[in-house]
Short mmCIF file of C-alpha atoms and ligand atoms in Angstrom, two decimals:
data_model
loop_
_atom_site.label_atom_id
_atom_site.label_comp_id
_atom_site.label_asym_id
_atom_site.label_seq_id
_atom_site.Cartn_x
_atom_site.Cartn_y
_atom_site.Cartn_z
CA MET A 120 0.00 0.00 0.00
CA LYS A 121 1.61 3.22 -1.21
CA ILE A 122 0.67 6.31 0.81
CA ILE A 123 1.10 9.66 -0.95
CA SER A 124 0.36 13.08 0.56
CA ILE A 125 -0.58 15.93 -1.73
CA ALA A 126 0.84 18.88 0.19
CA ASN A 127 1.82 22.52 -0.18
CA GLN A 128 1.00 25.17 2.38
CA LYS A 129 0.23 27.59 -0.40
CA GLY A 130 -3.54 27.82 -0.81
CA GLY A 131 -5.23 27.14 -4.11
CA CYS A 132 -2.31 25.50 -5.92
CA GLY A 133 -4.34 22.46 -6.96
CA LYS A 134 -3.96 20.01 -4.05
CA THR A 135 -7.62 18.99 -3.90
CA THR A 136 -8.06 18.96 -7.68
CA THR A 137 -4.98 16.74 -7.95
CA SER A 138 -6.09 14.47 -5.09
CA ILE A 139 -9.58 13.85 -6.48
CA ASN A 140 -8.54 13.38 -10.08
CA LEU A 141 -5.41 11.36 -9.39
CA VAL A 142 -7.49 8.97 -7.27
CA ALA A 143 -10.10 8.74 -10.06
CA THR A 144 -7.50 8.04 -12.77
CA LEU A 145 -5.59 5.53 -10.64
CA ALA A 146 -8.92 3.78 -10.01
CA VAL A 147 -9.75 3.49 -13.73
CA ASN A 148 -6.27 2.03 -14.18
CA GLY A 149 -7.37 -0.86 -11.97
CA LYS A 150 -5.81 0.33 -8.71
CA ARG A 151 -7.78 0.19 -5.44
CA VAL A 152 -7.54 3.71 -4.10
CA LEU A 153 -8.54 5.53 -0.91
CA LEU A 154 -8.77 9.32 -0.85
CA LEU A 155 -8.18 10.61 2.69
CA ASP A 156 -9.48 14.14 3.10
CA LEU A 157 -7.36 15.73 5.85
CA ASP A 158 -8.35 19.33 5.21
CA PRO A 159 -10.86 20.80 7.71
CA GLN A 160 -12.23 22.81 4.77
CA ALA A 161 -13.40 19.39 3.47
CA HIS A 162 -13.24 20.50 -0.16
CA ALA A 163 -12.65 16.97 -1.46
CA THR A 164 -15.52 15.57 0.65
CA LEU A 165 -17.94 18.31 -0.32
CA GLY A 166 -16.62 18.44 -3.90
CA LEU A 167 -17.57 14.79 -4.31
CA ASP A 168 -20.90 15.38 -2.61
CA ARG A 169 -20.13 13.01 0.30
CA ASP A 170 -21.67 12.91 3.76
CA ASP A 171 -19.31 14.67 6.23
CA LYS A 172 -21.06 13.62 9.47
CA ASN A 173 -18.13 11.41 10.47
CA SER A 174 -14.51 12.11 9.64
CA ILE A 175 -10.97 11.17 10.57
CA TYR A 176 -11.69 13.27 13.68
CA ASN A 177 -13.86 10.44 15.06
CA VAL A 178 -10.93 8.05 14.61
CA ILE A 179 -8.16 10.20 16.11
CA SER A 180 -9.91 12.27 18.80
CA ARG A 181 -9.89 10.99 22.37
CA ILE A 182 -12.73 13.21 23.56
CA THR A 183 -15.30 12.57 20.84
CA PRO A 184 -18.45 10.86 22.16
CA ARG A 185 -18.64 9.03 18.80
CA LYS A 186 -15.34 7.16 18.58
CA LEU A 187 -15.10 5.10 15.37
CA ALA A 188 -12.64 2.84 13.59
CA LEU A 189 -11.18 4.03 10.27
CA LYS A 190 -12.94 1.27 8.33
CA ASP A 191 -16.30 2.46 9.68
CA ILE A 192 -16.06 5.95 8.20
CA ILE A 193 -14.92 4.95 4.72
CA GLN A 194 -17.47 5.71 1.99
CA ASN A 195 -17.50 4.33 -1.53
CA VAL A 196 -17.44 6.86 -4.37
CA ASP A 197 -16.99 4.69 -7.44
CA HIS A 198 -15.46 1.41 -8.55
CA ASN A 199 -12.05 1.09 -6.81
CA PHE A 200 -12.52 4.59 -5.33
CA ASP A 201 -13.24 5.11 -1.59
CA ILE A 202 -13.02 8.21 0.58
CA VAL A 203 -12.38 9.07 4.22
CA PRO A 204 -14.36 12.30 4.62
CA SER A 205 -13.28 15.39 6.52
CA ASN A 206 -15.20 18.06 8.38
CA VAL A 207 -14.48 21.16 10.39
CA LEU A 208 -13.80 19.17 13.60
CA VAL A 209 -10.58 17.84 12.06
CA GLY A 210 -9.19 21.34 12.60
CA THR A 211 -9.59 20.98 16.39
CA LEU A 212 -7.27 17.96 16.65
CA GLU A 213 -4.12 20.08 16.78
CA GLN A 214 -5.28 21.80 19.96
CA GLU A 215 -6.76 18.68 21.53
CA LEU A 216 -3.55 16.71 21.11
CA ALA A 217 -1.14 19.60 21.75
CA ASP A 218 0.40 17.96 24.83
CA GLU A 219 0.16 14.35 23.75
CA ILE A 220 3.40 12.45 23.26
CA GLY A 221 3.62 10.85 19.83
CA ARG A 222 0.87 13.06 18.42
CA GLU A 223 2.58 13.13 15.00
CA MET A 224 2.00 9.34 14.74
CA LYS A 225 -1.81 9.50 15.01
CA LEU A 226 -2.52 9.16 11.30
CA THR A 227 0.19 6.55 10.81
CA ASP A 228 -1.45 4.43 13.53
CA ALA A 229 -4.92 4.88 12.03
CA LEU A 230 -3.76 3.91 8.52
CA SER A 231 -1.92 0.84 9.80
CA THR A 232 -5.34 -0.70 10.55
CA LEU A 233 -6.05 -0.82 6.80
CA LYS A 234 -3.19 -3.25 6.25
CA ASP A 235 -3.04 -3.71 2.45
CA ALA A 236 -6.69 -3.05 1.64
CA TYR A 237 -5.67 -0.49 -1.01
CA ASP A 238 -2.95 -0.09 -3.62
CA TYR A 239 -2.82 3.65 -2.99
CA VAL A 240 -3.89 6.02 -0.23
CA ILE A 241 -3.87 9.66 -1.40
CA ILE A 242 -4.02 12.28 1.38
CA ASP A 243 -5.39 15.74 0.55
CA CYS A 244 -3.57 18.05 3.00
CA PRO A 245 -4.72 21.46 4.26
CA PRO A 246 -2.89 24.62 3.16
CA SER A 247 -0.75 24.84 6.30
CA LEU A 248 2.31 23.19 7.83
CA GLY A 249 0.84 22.36 11.22
CA PHE A 250 -0.11 19.16 13.04
CA LEU A 251 -2.22 17.71 10.20
CA THR A 252 0.41 18.07 7.49
CA VAL A 253 3.13 16.72 9.80
CA ASN A 254 0.90 13.68 10.52
CA ALA A 255 0.32 13.21 6.79
CA ILE A 256 4.02 13.35 5.96
CA ARG A 257 4.85 10.96 8.80
CA ALA A 258 2.28 8.51 7.47
CA SER A 259 3.41 8.78 3.84
CA HIS A 260 5.96 7.14 1.60
CA GLU A 261 5.88 10.03 -0.83
CA ILE A 262 4.87 13.69 -0.95
CA MET A 263 3.52 15.17 -4.15
CA ILE A 264 3.87 18.95 -4.15
CA PRO A 265 1.66 20.79 -6.67
CA VAL A 266 3.38 23.96 -7.87
CA GLU A 267 1.91 26.58 -10.16
CA THR A 268 4.13 28.18 -12.76
CA SER A 269 3.03 31.61 -11.65
CA ARG A 270 5.88 33.73 -10.36
CA PHE A 271 7.13 33.19 -6.81
CA SER A 272 4.71 30.35 -6.18
CA VAL A 273 7.67 28.03 -5.63
CA GLN A 274 9.00 29.95 -2.65
CA GLY A 275 6.77 28.21 -0.11
CA VAL A 276 8.08 24.82 -1.18
CA ASP A 277 11.30 25.46 0.76
CA HIS A 278 9.34 25.55 4.04
CA LEU A 279 7.70 22.25 3.18
CA MET A 280 11.14 20.81 2.40
CA ASP A 281 12.28 21.94 5.88
CA ILE A 282 9.42 19.99 7.43
CA ILE A 283 10.17 16.94 5.27
CA ASN A 284 13.80 17.11 6.44
CA LEU A 285 12.77 17.54 10.07
CA ILE A 286 10.58 14.47 9.86
CA ARG A 287 13.43 12.54 8.23
CA ASP A 288 15.92 13.64 10.89
CA ARG A 289 13.83 13.78 14.07
CA LEU A 290 11.33 11.03 13.41
CA ASN A 291 13.66 8.90 11.32
CA HIS A 292 11.17 8.76 8.46
CA PRO A 293 12.45 9.58 4.95
CA VAL A 294 9.85 10.34 2.29
CA VAL A 295 10.27 10.77 -1.46
CA PRO A 296 9.30 14.28 -2.58
CA ARG A 297 7.89 14.83 -6.09
CA VAL A 298 6.96 18.15 -7.63
CA LEU A 299 3.96 18.40 -9.97
CA ILE A 300 3.44 21.43 -12.19
CA THR A 301 -0.21 22.46 -12.07
CA MET A 302 -2.30 25.15 -13.75
CA PHE A 303 0.29 25.58 -16.51
CA ASP A 304 -0.96 28.31 -18.81
CA SER A 305 0.79 28.02 -22.16
CA ARG A 306 -0.62 31.40 -23.25
CA LEU A 307 1.56 33.25 -20.74
CA ARG A 308 5.21 33.87 -21.53
CA HIS A 309 6.25 33.73 -17.89
CA SER A 310 4.86 30.18 -17.57
CA PHE A 311 7.72 28.97 -19.76
CA SER A 312 10.45 30.92 -17.96
CA MET A 313 9.12 29.66 -14.63
CA LEU A 314 9.05 26.13 -15.97
CA GLU A 315 12.76 26.42 -16.79
CA LYS A 316 13.51 27.76 -13.30
CA ILE A 317 11.46 25.01 -11.66
CA LYS A 318 13.31 22.38 -13.71
CA VAL A 319 16.63 23.73 -12.44
CA LYS A 320 15.48 24.11 -8.84
CA PHE A 321 13.77 20.75 -8.44
CA ALA A 322 15.65 18.66 -11.02
CA ASP A 323 15.09 14.98 -10.20
CA MET A 324 12.05 15.68 -8.05
CA LEU A 325 10.01 16.98 -10.98
CA LEU A 326 7.35 14.70 -12.46
CA SER A 327 7.25 14.67 -16.28
CA THR A 328 3.49 15.20 -16.41
CA ILE A 329 2.33 18.81 -16.55
CA VAL A 330 -1.24 19.67 -15.57
CA HIS A 331 -2.45 22.52 -17.77
CA THR A 332 -4.97 25.15 -16.86
CA ASN A 333 -8.29 23.72 -17.99
CA VAL A 334 -11.68 25.18 -17.20
CA LYS A 335 -13.25 21.69 -17.18
CA LEU A 336 -11.32 20.96 -13.97
CA LYS A 337 -13.02 23.92 -12.33
CA GLU A 338 -16.44 23.05 -13.81
CA SER A 339 -16.22 19.40 -12.75
CA ALA A 340 -15.49 20.48 -9.16
CA VAL A 341 -18.54 22.74 -9.18
CA GLU A 342 -20.65 19.83 -10.48
CA GLY A 343 -19.33 17.54 -7.71
CA LYS A 344 -17.70 15.17 -10.22
CA THR A 345 -14.25 13.94 -11.08
CA VAL A 346 -12.99 15.36 -14.36
CA ILE A 347 -13.16 11.96 -16.08
CA ALA A 348 -16.83 11.64 -15.11
CA TYR A 349 -17.49 15.19 -16.30
CA ASP A 350 -15.64 15.15 -19.63
CA LYS A 351 -13.22 12.31 -20.14
CA TYR A 352 -11.83 13.77 -23.38
CA CYS A 353 -10.85 17.19 -22.04
CA ARG A 354 -7.28 18.35 -21.45
CA GLY A 355 -7.62 18.11 -17.66
CA ALA A 356 -8.76 14.48 -17.83
CA LYS A 357 -5.90 13.64 -20.18
CA ASP A 358 -3.33 15.30 -17.91
CA TYR A 359 -4.47 13.45 -14.78
CA TYR A 360 -4.69 10.21 -16.72
CA THR A 361 -1.06 10.75 -17.79
CA LEU A 362 -0.10 11.50 -14.19
CA ALA A 363 -1.63 8.24 -12.97
CA LYS A 364 0.22 6.33 -15.69
CA GLU A 365 3.49 8.03 -14.81
CA LEU A 366 3.11 7.21 -11.13
CA ILE A 367 2.21 3.59 -11.79
CA ALA A 368 5.21 3.28 -14.12
CA ILE A 369 7.52 4.74 -11.46
CA HIS A 370 6.22 2.30 -8.87
CA GLN A 371 6.32 -0.70 -11.15
CA GLY A 372 9.51 0.07 -12.97
CA VAL A 373 12.65 1.72 -11.78
CA ARG A 374 11.87 2.25 -8.12
CA LEU A 375 13.64 5.22 -6.65
CA PRO A 376 15.76 4.14 -3.71
CA GLU A 377 13.72 6.06 -1.18
CA ALA A 378 16.42 6.96 1.29
CA VAL A 379 18.69 8.23 -1.48
CA ALA A 380 15.91 10.28 -3.04
CA ALA A 381 15.02 11.78 0.30
CA GLU A 382 18.66 12.79 0.74
CA ARG A 383 18.28 15.02 -2.32
CA VAL A 384 16.08 17.34 -0.31
CA ALA A 385 17.80 20.50 0.92
CA PRO A 386 20.26 19.96 3.76
CA SER A 387 18.93 19.46 7.28
CA VAL A 388 17.94 22.52 9.24
CA GLU A 389 19.50 23.02 12.64
CA ALA A 390 16.49 24.45 14.47
CA GLU A 391 14.70 22.48 17.17
CA PHE A 392 11.44 20.90 16.04
CA SER A 393 8.98 22.76 18.26
CA PRO A 394 10.22 26.36 17.78
CA LYS A 395 10.45 25.75 14.04
CA MET A 396 6.90 24.47 13.95
CA LYS A 397 5.71 27.34 16.10
CA GLU A 398 7.38 29.88 13.85
CA MET A 399 5.78 28.35 10.79
CA VAL A 400 2.36 28.16 12.32
CA SER A 401 2.58 31.77 13.49
CA ARG A 402 3.70 32.79 10.00
CA GLU A 403 0.57 31.12 8.68
CA MET A 404 -1.55 33.12 11.08
CA ARG A 405 -0.20 36.55 10.14
CA THR A 406 -2.59 39.47 10.51
CA ILE A 407 -4.72 40.08 7.44
CA LEU A 408 -5.51 43.70 6.57
CA PRO A 409 -7.52 45.29 3.74
CA THR A 410 -5.11 46.99 1.34
CA THR A 411 -6.25 49.38 -1.39
CA PHE A 412 -4.67 49.57 -4.84
CA LEU A 413 -5.37 52.60 -7.06
CA LEU A 414 -4.40 53.27 -10.68
CA TYR A 415 -5.10 56.26 -12.92
CA ALA A 416 -6.02 54.77 -16.32
CA PRO A 417 -8.90 56.71 -17.92
CA ASP A 418 -8.78 54.87 -21.26
CA ALA A 419 -8.35 51.30 -19.98
CA GLN A 420 -11.02 48.68 -20.63
CA SER A 421 -9.92 46.23 -17.93
CA VAL A 422 -7.44 46.43 -15.06
CA TYR A 423 -6.27 43.70 -12.69
CA VAL A 424 -3.79 43.72 -9.83
CA ALA A 425 -1.76 40.55 -9.36
CA GLY A 426 1.16 39.80 -7.12
CA SER A 427 2.98 37.57 -4.71
CA PHE A 428 -0.18 37.52 -2.55
CA ASN A 429 -2.22 35.65 -5.18
CA ALA A 430 0.56 33.76 -6.96
CA TRP A 431 0.43 36.32 -9.80
CA ALA A 432 -2.82 34.88 -11.09
CA ILE A 433 -5.22 37.01 -13.11
CA ASP A 434 -8.70 36.09 -11.98
CA GLU A 435 -11.97 37.67 -10.93
CA SER A 436 -10.83 38.16 -7.33
CA CYS A 437 -8.19 40.69 -8.42
CA ARG A 438 -10.17 42.54 -11.12
CA MET A 439 -10.19 46.27 -10.27
CA GLN A 440 -13.34 48.40 -10.31
CA LYS A 441 -13.58 51.56 -12.42
CA SER A 442 -14.28 54.76 -10.50
CA GLY A 443 -14.14 57.83 -12.77
CA ASP A 444 -10.66 57.94 -14.31
CA HIS A 445 -9.25 55.59 -11.68
CA TRP A 446 -9.35 51.85 -11.02
CA LEU A 447 -9.66 50.58 -7.46
CA SER A 448 -9.31 47.31 -5.61
CA SER A 449 -9.19 46.44 -1.91
CA LEU A 450 -7.59 43.10 -1.11
CA PRO A 451 -7.09 41.30 2.22
CA LEU A 452 -3.28 41.00 2.56
CA GLY A 453 -1.12 39.54 5.28
CA THR A 454 1.32 41.83 7.06
CA GLY A 455 4.75 42.00 5.45
CA GLU A 456 6.07 42.84 1.99
CA HIS A 457 4.23 42.02 -1.22
CA ARG A 458 5.29 42.39 -4.86
CA TYR A 459 2.69 43.35 -7.44
CA GLN A 460 1.94 44.68 -10.91
CA PHE A 461 -1.12 46.04 -12.66
CA ILE A 462 -2.40 44.35 -15.81
CA VAL A 463 -3.92 47.07 -17.99
CA ASP A 464 -5.75 45.68 -21.03
CA GLY A 465 -3.55 42.60 -20.86
CA ARG A 466 -0.24 44.49 -20.44
CA TRP A 467 1.77 44.05 -17.22
CA GLN A 468 3.15 47.24 -15.65
CA PRO A 469 4.47 48.37 -12.27
CA ASP A 470 2.59 50.93 -10.17
CA PRO A 471 3.59 54.37 -11.59
CA THR A 472 2.88 56.10 -8.27
CA ASN A 473 4.94 53.73 -6.12
CA ASP A 474 8.67 54.48 -5.76
CA ARG A 475 9.43 51.10 -4.22
CA SER A 476 10.16 48.55 -6.93
CA GLU A 477 12.67 45.91 -7.91
CA SER A 478 13.65 43.98 -10.99
CA ASN A 479 11.80 40.67 -11.19
CA GLY A 480 14.19 38.77 -13.41
CA PHE A 481 11.70 38.78 -16.29
CA GLY A 482 12.96 42.04 -17.76
CA ASP A 483 10.55 44.34 -15.93
CA MET A 484 9.89 45.74 -12.47
CA ASN A 485 7.63 44.67 -9.61
CA SER A 486 6.24 47.30 -7.27
CA ILE A 487 6.57 46.59 -3.56
CA VAL A 488 4.00 47.31 -0.88
CA GLU A 489 4.54 46.75 2.82
CA VAL A 490 1.47 45.98 4.92
CA THR A 491 1.93 46.78 8.60
CA ALA A 492 -0.46 46.37 11.50
CA HIS A 493 -0.36 50.18 12.08
CA ALA A 494 -1.76 50.77 8.60
CA ALA A 495 -5.17 49.36 9.58
N1 ATP B 246 -5.45 22.81 -13.74
C1 ATP B 246 -6.45 23.62 -13.36
N2 ATP B 246 -7.08 24.38 -14.29
C2 ATP B 246 -8.08 25.22 -13.92
N3 ATP B 246 -8.52 25.38 -12.66
C3 ATP B 246 -7.91 24.65 -11.70
C4 ATP B 246 -6.86 23.73 -11.99
N4 ATP B 246 -6.47 23.15 -10.83
C5 ATP B 246 -7.23 23.69 -9.87
N5 ATP B 246 -8.10 24.58 -10.39
C6 ATP B 246 -9.07 25.41 -9.66
O1 ATP B 246 -8.32 26.27 -8.80
C7 ATP B 246 -8.99 26.39 -7.54
C8 ATP B 246 -8.05 25.90 -6.43
O2 ATP B 246 -7.78 24.52 -6.65
P1 ATP B 246 -7.77 23.47 -5.45
O3 ATP B 246 -8.98 23.61 -4.60
O4 ATP B 246 -7.48 22.15 -6.03
O5 ATP B 246 -6.51 24.01 -4.66
P2 ATP B 246 -6.02 23.58 -3.20
O6 ATP B 246 -4.53 23.65 -3.22
O7 ATP B 246 -6.63 22.31 -2.80
O8 ATP B 246 -6.62 24.75 -2.32
P3 ATP B 246 -6.60 24.82 -0.70
O9 ATP B 246 -5.21 25.24 -0.37
O10 ATP B 246 -7.62 25.86 -0.35
O11 ATP B 246 -6.94 23.47 -0.19
C9 ATP B 246 -10.27 25.59 -7.65
O12 ATP B 246 -11.29 26.45 -8.05
C10 ATP B 246 -9.97 24.59 -8.77
O13 ATP B 246 -11.17 24.19 -9.45
MG1 MG B 247 -7.66 21.86 -1.04
#
């Protein structure tokens, strides 16, 4: 039974989409697969229209009045495709077990009861590096890290690598990391330059399959279906089918010597486990403040603001509103520095009224804004 966590603390990089559709494509390839939803947001559970009354919380919690065995909460989705649902209570486990010795082994212990009932267990992790993700990594043989080719989206991967190294060193558990490119938009020039940088940075860890941006993946999620059930001929279905094939080939063919592969991760960090974890968790919980962007562009038809805060994605959430000759947008940003640009009728440009900027390595400048708690 191969256990693979889909993890990246960066939100919205395709963890749940990858989890659901990788499980579906592994299942149609004849593998018995369990999808374990470990995200208290329960997107995989709700996305597949499953009952979330019971969850992994009922298996791990010691104070729940409804204690259950893992096998009792498993629901069938399709042929070869089962799910362990999640719900909001899963988010309370970190606090409940804060003082418990061996708390990072909870999921490992729960999964050991399955013996070899499945060929694959795929764990959909939450967008954080706390207790749940540590449990998932400890329980896994491999970590698949979805990375978008938008600028700077790879930065957070280093923190995840630190955790993987900590678990290897402190808990004596090496895992094989693999990086999966998701939401690759071949219409954008920077997708290709980022792809080159990712290839250099992650080298052997990079999976050959690339998941392209495909609206059918979004639509299938809204419909509560896997992409192969929604439209099996679309690009998204083909990409996840290819990913399943690649993974099966890796596991059947030339098996990576796991310890050696895990050694390829960045060198061990020196920090103690608890302070490191605390620092990361507190970083995740930075203060969020509304921040207003303003651009004078009387003749523009459409203006967006994109930056390090939204992985440089151009979507509805960062479309600016016209107000006379200006364009306005107020976004909730964490405290700290953010890089950004405006996209005016499809053309990227820095903020002409902001003196703080820096070269972004793509031949143009990013503006820099610093959000501080005093600015509220
Ligand atoms: N390849 C893709 N093409 C188009 N849309 C995509 C693609 N992958 C994911 N999406 C969409 O992007 C959004 C975020 O994806 P998803 O929920 O899988 O990310 P996530 O990493 O699980 O997010 P979270 O961190 O909140 O758990 C969703 O609306 C999803 O439908
Ligand atoms: Mg998710």
